[in-house]
mmCIF file of C-alpha atoms in Angstrom:
data_model
loop_
_atom_site.group_PDB
_atom_site.id
_atom_site.type_symbol
_atom_site.label_atom_id
_atom_site.label_comp_id
_atom_site.label_asym_id
_atom_site.label_seq_id
_atom_site.Cartn_x
_atom_site.Cartn_y
_atom_site.Cartn_z
ATOM 1 C CA MET A 1 110.671 91.862 66.600
ATOM 2 C CA PRO A 2 107.522 91.013 68.623
ATOM 3 C CA ALA A 3 104.388 92.994 67.796
ATOM 4 C CA PHE A 4 101.979 93.691 70.632
ATOM 5 C CA HIS A 5 99.090 95.842 71.830
ATOM 6 C CA PHE A 6 99.145 97.878 75.032
ATOM 7 C CA GLY A 7 97.265 100.584 76.884
ATOM 8 C CA ASP A 8 93.558 101.014 77.420
ATOM 9 C CA SER A 9 91.532 97.991 76.302
ATOM 10 C CA GLU A 10 88.977 100.418 74.842
ATOM 11 C CA ARG A 11 91.707 102.081 72.773
ATOM 12 C CA PRO A 12 94.633 99.665 72.378
ATOM 13 C CA LEU A 13 97.824 100.940 70.802
ATOM 14 C CA PHE A 14 99.965 98.847 68.461
ATOM 15 C CA ALA A 15 103.740 98.597 68.798
ATOM 16 C CA HIS A 16 106.841 96.660 67.824
ATOM 17 C CA TYR A 17 109.460 95.735 70.398
ATOM 18 C CA HIS A 18 113.025 95.295 69.197
ATOM 19 C CA PRO A 19 114.861 93.485 72.027
ATOM 20 C CA ALA A 20 118.511 94.269 72.534
ATOM 21 C CA VAL A 21 121.025 91.907 71.006
ATOM 22 C CA GLY A 22 123.191 90.656 73.840
ATOM 23 C CA ALA A 23 123.152 91.900 77.404
ATOM 24 C CA VAL A 24 121.437 95.239 77.927
ATOM 25 C CA GLY A 25 123.627 96.260 80.873
ATOM 26 C CA ALA A 26 123.643 100.028 81.281
ATOM 27 C CA ARG A 27 122.219 100.751 77.839
ATOM 28 C CA PRO A 28 119.053 102.879 77.807
ATOM 29 C CA ALA A 29 115.827 101.777 76.201
ATOM 30 C CA VAL A 30 114.818 103.869 73.187
ATOM 31 C CA LEU A 31 111.307 104.989 72.321
ATOM 32 C CA ILE A 32 110.755 106.098 68.724
ATOM 33 C CA CYS A 33 107.998 108.691 68.341
ATOM 34 C CA GLY A 34 107.234 108.891 64.640
ATOM 35 C CA PRO A 35 105.404 111.506 62.596
ATOM 36 C CA ILE A 36 101.791 111.315 61.459
ATOM 37 C CA GLY A 37 99.955 111.348 58.146
ATOM 38 C CA GLU A 38 101.900 111.256 54.906
ATOM 39 C CA GLU A 39 105.147 111.849 56.775
ATOM 40 C CA GLY A 40 104.463 108.748 58.849
ATOM 41 C CA ILE A 41 104.241 106.674 55.677
ATOM 42 C CA ARG A 42 107.440 108.166 54.282
ATOM 43 C CA ALA A 43 109.324 107.556 57.527
ATOM 44 C CA HIS A 44 108.119 104.003 58.199
ATOM 45 C CA ARG A 45 111.012 102.110 56.606
ATOM 46 C CA MET A 46 113.800 104.310 57.924
ATOM 47 C CA LEU A 47 112.418 104.186 61.479
ATOM 48 C CA ARG A 48 112.333 100.408 61.296
ATOM 49 C CA VAL A 49 115.960 100.428 60.135
ATOM 50 C CA LEU A 50 116.795 102.796 63.005
ATOM 51 C CA ALA A 51 115.098 100.498 65.542
ATOM 52 C CA GLU A 52 116.956 97.457 64.225
ATOM 53 C CA ARG A 53 120.295 99.294 64.355
ATOM 54 C CA LEU A 54 119.639 100.423 67.932
ATOM 55 C CA ALA A 55 118.707 96.905 69.040
ATOM 56 C CA ARG A 56 121.869 95.485 67.466
ATOM 57 C CA ALA A 57 123.839 98.111 69.382
ATOM 58 C CA GLY A 58 122.353 96.811 72.638
ATOM 59 C CA ALA A 59 119.491 99.292 73.176
ATOM 60 C CA PRO A 60 115.996 97.726 73.478
ATOM 61 C CA THR A 61 113.726 99.804 71.272
ATOM 62 C CA VAL A 62 109.994 100.362 70.859
ATOM 63 C CA ARG A 63 108.249 101.987 67.917
ATOM 64 C CA PHE A 64 104.482 102.399 68.013
ATOM 65 C CA ASP A 65 101.417 103.842 66.307
ATOM 66 C CA TYR A 66 99.455 106.676 67.890
ATOM 67 C CA GLY A 67 95.785 106.154 68.587
ATOM 68 C CA GLY A 68 93.891 106.894 65.368
ATOM 69 C CA ALA A 69 96.938 106.111 63.219
ATOM 70 C CA GLY A 70 98.532 103.016 61.717
ATOM 71 C CA ASP A 71 97.422 99.762 63.338
ATOM 72 C CA SER A 72 96.308 101.305 66.627
ATOM 73 C CA ALA A 73 92.623 101.639 67.473
ATOM 74 C CA GLY A 74 90.702 104.780 66.618
ATOM 75 C CA ALA A 75 90.039 106.988 63.625
ATOM 76 C CA CYS A 76 92.087 109.842 62.187
ATOM 77 C CA GLU A 77 89.502 112.254 63.559
ATOM 78 C CA ASP A 78 90.360 111.082 67.104
ATOM 79 C CA LEU A 79 94.047 111.985 66.849
ATOM 80 C CA SER A 80 95.265 115.252 68.328
ATOM 81 C CA PHE A 81 98.513 116.714 69.612
ATOM 82 C CA SER A 82 97.363 116.005 73.175
ATOM 83 C CA THR A 83 96.527 112.364 72.454
ATOM 84 C CA MET A 84 99.912 111.936 70.761
ATOM 85 C CA ALA A 85 101.654 113.162 73.924
ATOM 86 C CA ALA A 86 99.499 110.902 76.118
ATOM 87 C CA ASP A 87 100.283 107.911 73.883
ATOM 88 C CA ILE A 88 104.012 108.635 74.161
ATOM 89 C CA VAL A 89 103.734 108.553 77.958
ATOM 90 C CA ALA A 90 101.852 105.237 77.805
ATOM 91 C CA ALA A 91 104.413 103.770 75.389
ATOM 92 C CA HIS A 92 107.273 104.941 77.614
ATOM 93 C CA GLU A 93 105.797 103.256 80.671
ATOM 94 C CA GLU A 94 105.173 100.035 78.748
ATOM 95 C CA MET A 95 108.707 100.053 77.370
ATOM 96 C CA MET A 96 110.302 100.550 80.777
ATOM 97 C CA ASP A 97 108.310 97.615 82.185
ATOM 98 C CA MET A 98 109.235 95.380 79.242
ATOM 99 C CA SER A 99 112.901 96.236 78.952
ATOM 100 C CA CYS A 100 113.924 96.672 82.605
ATOM 101 C CA ALA A 101 116.375 99.267 81.274
ATOM 102 C CA PRO A 102 117.785 101.757 83.772
ATOM 103 C CA ARG A 103 116.783 104.810 81.737
ATOM 104 C CA ALA A 104 115.194 105.874 78.466
ATOM 105 C CA ILE A 105 115.990 108.028 75.485
ATOM 106 C CA TRP A 106 113.253 109.217 73.161
ATOM 107 C CA ILE A 107 113.754 109.854 69.458
ATOM 108 C CA GLY A 108 111.031 111.999 67.909
ATOM 109 C CA LEU A 109 110.617 112.795 64.229
ATOM 110 C CA ARG A 110 108.704 115.835 62.936
ATOM 111 C CA LEU A 111 105.453 116.238 64.931
ATOM 112 C CA GLY A 112 106.464 113.186 66.951
ATOM 113 C CA ALA A 113 109.440 115.205 68.204
ATOM 114 C CA SER A 114 107.161 118.076 69.192
ATOM 115 C CA ALA A 115 104.782 115.736 71.019
ATOM 116 C CA ALA A 116 107.760 114.102 72.752
ATOM 117 C CA ILE A 117 108.809 117.462 74.188
ATOM 118 C CA ARG A 118 105.249 118.007 75.413
ATOM 119 C CA ALA A 119 105.090 114.515 76.918
ATOM 120 C CA ALA A 120 108.519 114.735 78.553
ATOM 121 C CA GLN A 121 107.336 117.677 80.646
ATOM 122 C CA ARG A 122 104.672 115.433 82.200
ATOM 123 C CA VAL A 123 106.524 112.222 83.070
ATOM 124 C CA PRO A 124 107.970 112.044 86.600
ATOM 125 C CA ARG A 125 110.517 109.409 85.533
ATOM 126 C CA GLY A 126 110.913 110.706 82.021
ATOM 127 C CA PRO A 127 113.644 110.335 79.429
ATOM 128 C CA ALA A 128 117.267 111.033 80.238
ATOM 129 C CA GLY A 129 117.575 112.544 76.779
ATOM 130 C CA VAL A 130 115.439 113.427 73.766
ATOM 131 C CA ILE A 131 116.593 113.434 70.153
ATOM 132 C CA LEU A 132 114.576 115.872 68.056
ATOM 133 C CA TRP A 133 114.788 114.955 64.377
ATOM 134 C CA ASP A 134 113.428 117.662 62.061
ATOM 135 C CA PRO A 135 111.032 118.803 64.810
ATOM 136 C CA VAL A 136 107.951 120.878 64.093
ATOM 137 C CA VAL A 137 108.637 124.075 66.033
ATOM 138 C CA ASP A 138 105.705 126.222 64.903
ATOM 139 C CA GLY A 139 102.331 124.510 64.539
ATOM 140 C CA ARG A 140 100.857 127.245 62.363
ATOM 141 C CA ASP A 141 103.719 126.930 59.875
ATOM 142 C CA TYR A 142 103.280 123.160 59.901
ATOM 143 C CA LEU A 143 99.595 123.481 58.991
ATOM 144 C CA ALA A 144 100.505 125.924 56.240
ATOM 145 C CA SER A 145 103.040 123.455 54.815
ATOM 146 C CA LEU A 146 100.402 120.704 54.817
ATOM 147 C CA ALA A 147 98.016 123.031 53.001
ATOM 148 C CA ALA A 148 100.655 123.856 50.404
ATOM 149 C CA ALA A 149 101.566 120.202 49.842
ATOM 150 C CA HIS A 150 97.888 119.301 49.552
ATOM 151 C CA ALA A 151 97.297 122.074 47.003
ATOM 152 C CA ASP A 152 100.380 121.049 45.005
ATOM 153 C CA MET A 153 98.843 117.597 44.592
ATOM 154 C CA GLY A 154 95.703 119.167 43.145
ATOM 155 C CA LEU A 155 93.548 117.710 45.914
ATOM 156 C CA PRO A 156 90.352 119.371 47.211
ATOM 157 C CA ALA A 157 89.648 120.472 50.783
ATOM 158 C CA ALA A 158 93.174 121.476 51.721
ATOM 159 C CA ALA A 159 93.775 122.218 55.390
ATOM 160 C CA GLU A 160 93.777 126.000 55.705
ATOM 161 C CA PRO A 161 95.544 127.237 58.867
ATOM 162 C CA ASP A 162 92.813 129.797 59.531
ATOM 163 C CA PRO A 163 91.211 129.941 63.006
ATOM 164 C CA GLY A 164 87.988 131.103 61.382
ATOM 165 C CA ASP A 165 87.637 127.747 59.660
ATOM 166 C CA LEU A 166 87.890 125.622 62.803
ATOM 167 C CA SER A 167 84.105 125.406 63.195
ATOM 168 C CA GLU A 168 83.949 123.612 59.838
ATOM 169 C CA GLY A 169 85.181 120.404 61.501
ATOM 170 C CA PRO A 170 87.872 118.005 60.256
ATOM 171 C CA THR A 171 89.571 118.789 56.996
ATOM 172 C CA GLU A 172 91.977 116.684 54.992
ATOM 173 C CA ALA A 173 95.677 116.909 54.210
ATOM 174 C CA LEU A 174 97.168 114.456 51.710
ATOM 175 C CA GLY A 175 94.516 111.848 52.416
ATOM 176 C CA PHE A 176 94.538 112.152 56.219
ATOM 177 C CA ALA A 177 91.844 113.847 58.269
ATOM 178 C CA LEU A 178 92.860 116.701 60.561
ATOM 179 C CA SER A 179 90.478 117.018 63.469
ATOM 180 C CA MET A 180 89.342 120.391 64.717
ATOM 181 C CA ARG A 181 91.062 119.674 68.033
ATOM 182 C CA LEU A 182 94.370 118.880 66.314
ATOM 183 C CA ARG A 183 94.182 122.082 64.297
ATOM 184 C CA GLU A 184 93.358 124.169 67.360
ATOM 185 C CA GLU A 185 96.307 122.729 69.252
ATOM 186 C CA LEU A 186 98.703 123.175 66.350
ATOM 187 C CA LEU A 187 97.653 126.769 65.822
ATOM 188 C CA ALA A 188 98.609 127.414 69.449
ATOM 189 C CA MET A 189 101.806 125.325 69.412
ATOM 190 C CA GLU A 190 105.154 127.113 69.595
ATOM 191 C CA LEU A 191 108.040 125.101 71.048
ATOM 192 C CA GLY A 192 110.033 128.282 71.526
ATOM 193 C CA ASP A 193 107.734 129.064 74.473
ATOM 194 C CA LEU A 194 108.629 126.073 76.664
ATOM 195 C CA LYS A 195 107.926 126.694 80.338
ATOM 196 C CA ARG A 196 109.169 123.477 82.011
ATOM 197 C CA LYS A 197 112.402 121.544 81.609
ATOM 198 C CA PRO A 198 111.524 118.439 79.543
ATOM 199 C CA THR A 199 114.765 116.480 79.862
ATOM 200 C CA ARG A 200 118.396 116.721 80.891
ATOM 201 C CA ARG A 201 119.857 116.531 77.394
ATOM 202 C CA ALA A 202 118.648 117.081 73.839
ATOM 203 C CA LEU A 203 120.043 116.611 70.354
ATOM 204 C CA ILE A 204 118.501 118.645 67.526
ATOM 205 C CA VAL A 205 118.956 116.974 64.140
ATOM 206 C CA ALA A 206 118.073 119.011 61.051
ATOM 207 C CA GLY A 207 119.187 119.617 57.511
ATOM 208 C CA ALA A 208 120.360 123.140 58.311
ATOM 209 C CA ALA A 209 120.370 125.802 60.998
ATOM 210 C CA THR A 210 117.134 127.793 60.729
ATOM 211 C CA PRO A 211 115.553 130.513 62.870
ATOM 212 C CA GLU A 212 112.984 127.949 64.070
ATOM 213 C CA MET A 213 115.669 125.502 65.212
ATOM 214 C CA GLU A 214 117.615 128.304 66.855
ATOM 215 C CA SER A 215 114.520 129.401 68.779
ATOM 216 C CA LEU A 216 114.035 125.820 70.008
ATOM 217 C CA GLU A 217 117.679 125.589 71.029
ATOM 218 C CA THR A 218 117.387 128.880 72.919
ATOM 219 C CA ALA A 219 114.231 127.715 74.692
ATOM 220 C CA LEU A 220 115.854 124.464 75.793
ATOM 221 C CA ALA A 221 119.087 126.152 76.893
ATOM 222 C CA ARG A 222 117.082 128.670 78.913
ATOM 223 C CA LEU A 223 115.676 125.707 80.868
ATOM 224 C CA GLU A 224 119.208 124.393 81.450
ATOM 225 C CA VAL A 225 118.933 121.514 78.988
ATOM 226 C CA ILE A 226 122.273 120.426 77.519
ATOM 227 C CA VAL A 227 121.746 120.925 73.775
ATOM 228 C CA ASP A 228 123.732 119.339 70.973
ATOM 229 C CA LYS A 229 123.124 119.946 67.250
ATOM 230 C CA ARG A 230 123.694 118.020 64.044
ATOM 231 C CA HIS A 231 123.149 119.401 60.545
ATOM 232 C CA ASP A 232 123.385 117.317 57.382
ATOM 233 C CA GLY A 233 121.815 118.972 54.375
ATOM 234 C CA GLY A 234 122.759 116.020 52.218
ATOM 235 C CA GLU A 235 120.313 113.776 54.076
ATOM 236 C CA ALA A 236 117.409 116.179 54.496
ATOM 237 C CA GLY A 237 115.552 114.669 51.549
ATOM 238 C CA TRP A 238 113.845 111.753 53.323
ATOM 239 C CA ASN A 239 110.606 113.775 53.289
ATOM 240 C CA SER A 240 110.834 114.774 49.625
ATOM 241 C CA ASP A 241 108.561 113.607 46.832
ATOM 242 C CA GLU A 242 111.604 112.070 45.159
ATOM 243 C CA ALA A 243 112.186 109.808 48.158
ATOM 244 C CA LEU A 244 108.541 108.686 48.326
ATOM 245 C CA ASN A 245 108.082 105.026 47.299
ATOM 246 C CA SER A 246 111.856 104.622 47.059
ATOM 247 C CA TYR A 247 114.298 102.699 49.208
ATOM 248 C CA TYR A 248 115.966 105.885 50.457
ATOM 249 C CA VAL A 249 117.229 105.679 54.035
ATOM 250 C CA PRO A 250 119.386 108.457 55.556
ATOM 251 C CA ILE A 251 122.132 106.135 56.763
ATOM 252 C CA ARG A 252 124.507 108.861 58.015
ATOM 253 C CA THR A 253 121.775 110.344 60.177
ATOM 254 C CA ILE A 254 120.698 106.966 61.515
ATOM 255 C CA SER A 255 124.314 106.119 62.354
ATOM 256 C CA ALA A 256 124.632 109.450 64.168
ATOM 257 C CA LEU A 257 121.499 108.740 66.221
ATOM 258 C CA VAL A 258 122.746 105.300 67.224
ATOM 259 C CA GLU A 259 126.081 106.831 68.203
ATOM 260 C CA ALA A 260 124.322 109.493 70.295
ATOM 261 C CA VAL A 261 122.367 106.827 72.179
ATOM 262 C CA GLU A 262 125.595 104.942 72.869
ATOM 263 C CA THR A 263 127.326 108.129 74.012
ATOM 264 C CA TRP A 264 124.478 109.077 76.356
ATOM 265 C CA ARG A 265 124.279 105.702 78.105
#
């Protein structure tokens, strides 16, 4: 599991490469686009398990930190939805050069899934498929959920999803700064309004069918994306307070993702 830096020397990004076990052959390379903030911490272990499972199944896999997050260069205040999408494109290009795989599949979790959809609309030789795991469909609702979680912890300076507050500069949600640019972009983000086809095939993975997920499915289908769905309410708790600091890993979901990658090869 080699660790490496890539990208702009002024803003290097940190990543782990999980080489395929055995011959790669026709297997796609997989790029894992994780969430940010507290969700990124909660998801770290299960995304590593996912990457290891994919590599053992013959799919070279890269997981990385966005600029301003994890071990990549930059501060939290530098991270925005746009920079996340740009970092995904850079990671994709690096992965394709490293792996020599014939095609790529992206797996995005939470806001990483949303940024993956944005990025996939920009890459000429983009992913053959995108797996959207608990994607953030409405940025305003996402900010509201961060504000609620922050308030529940009894912490000051919760991130209020109010456009009138944007001039106040970065605020904080669960110990992570939210830049004014990130908040502006999230307030305007609605994946149900997609204008360009991001990929040929998509899998939406969520705990249950919701109006938000249905709107995303409709938007993708309208652009002639082949859409599959998977619901497993029994494994929706990875992002719960009960799972925090535990060894919980949603094995059924991870197995389903590995199977989807094998099926799409």
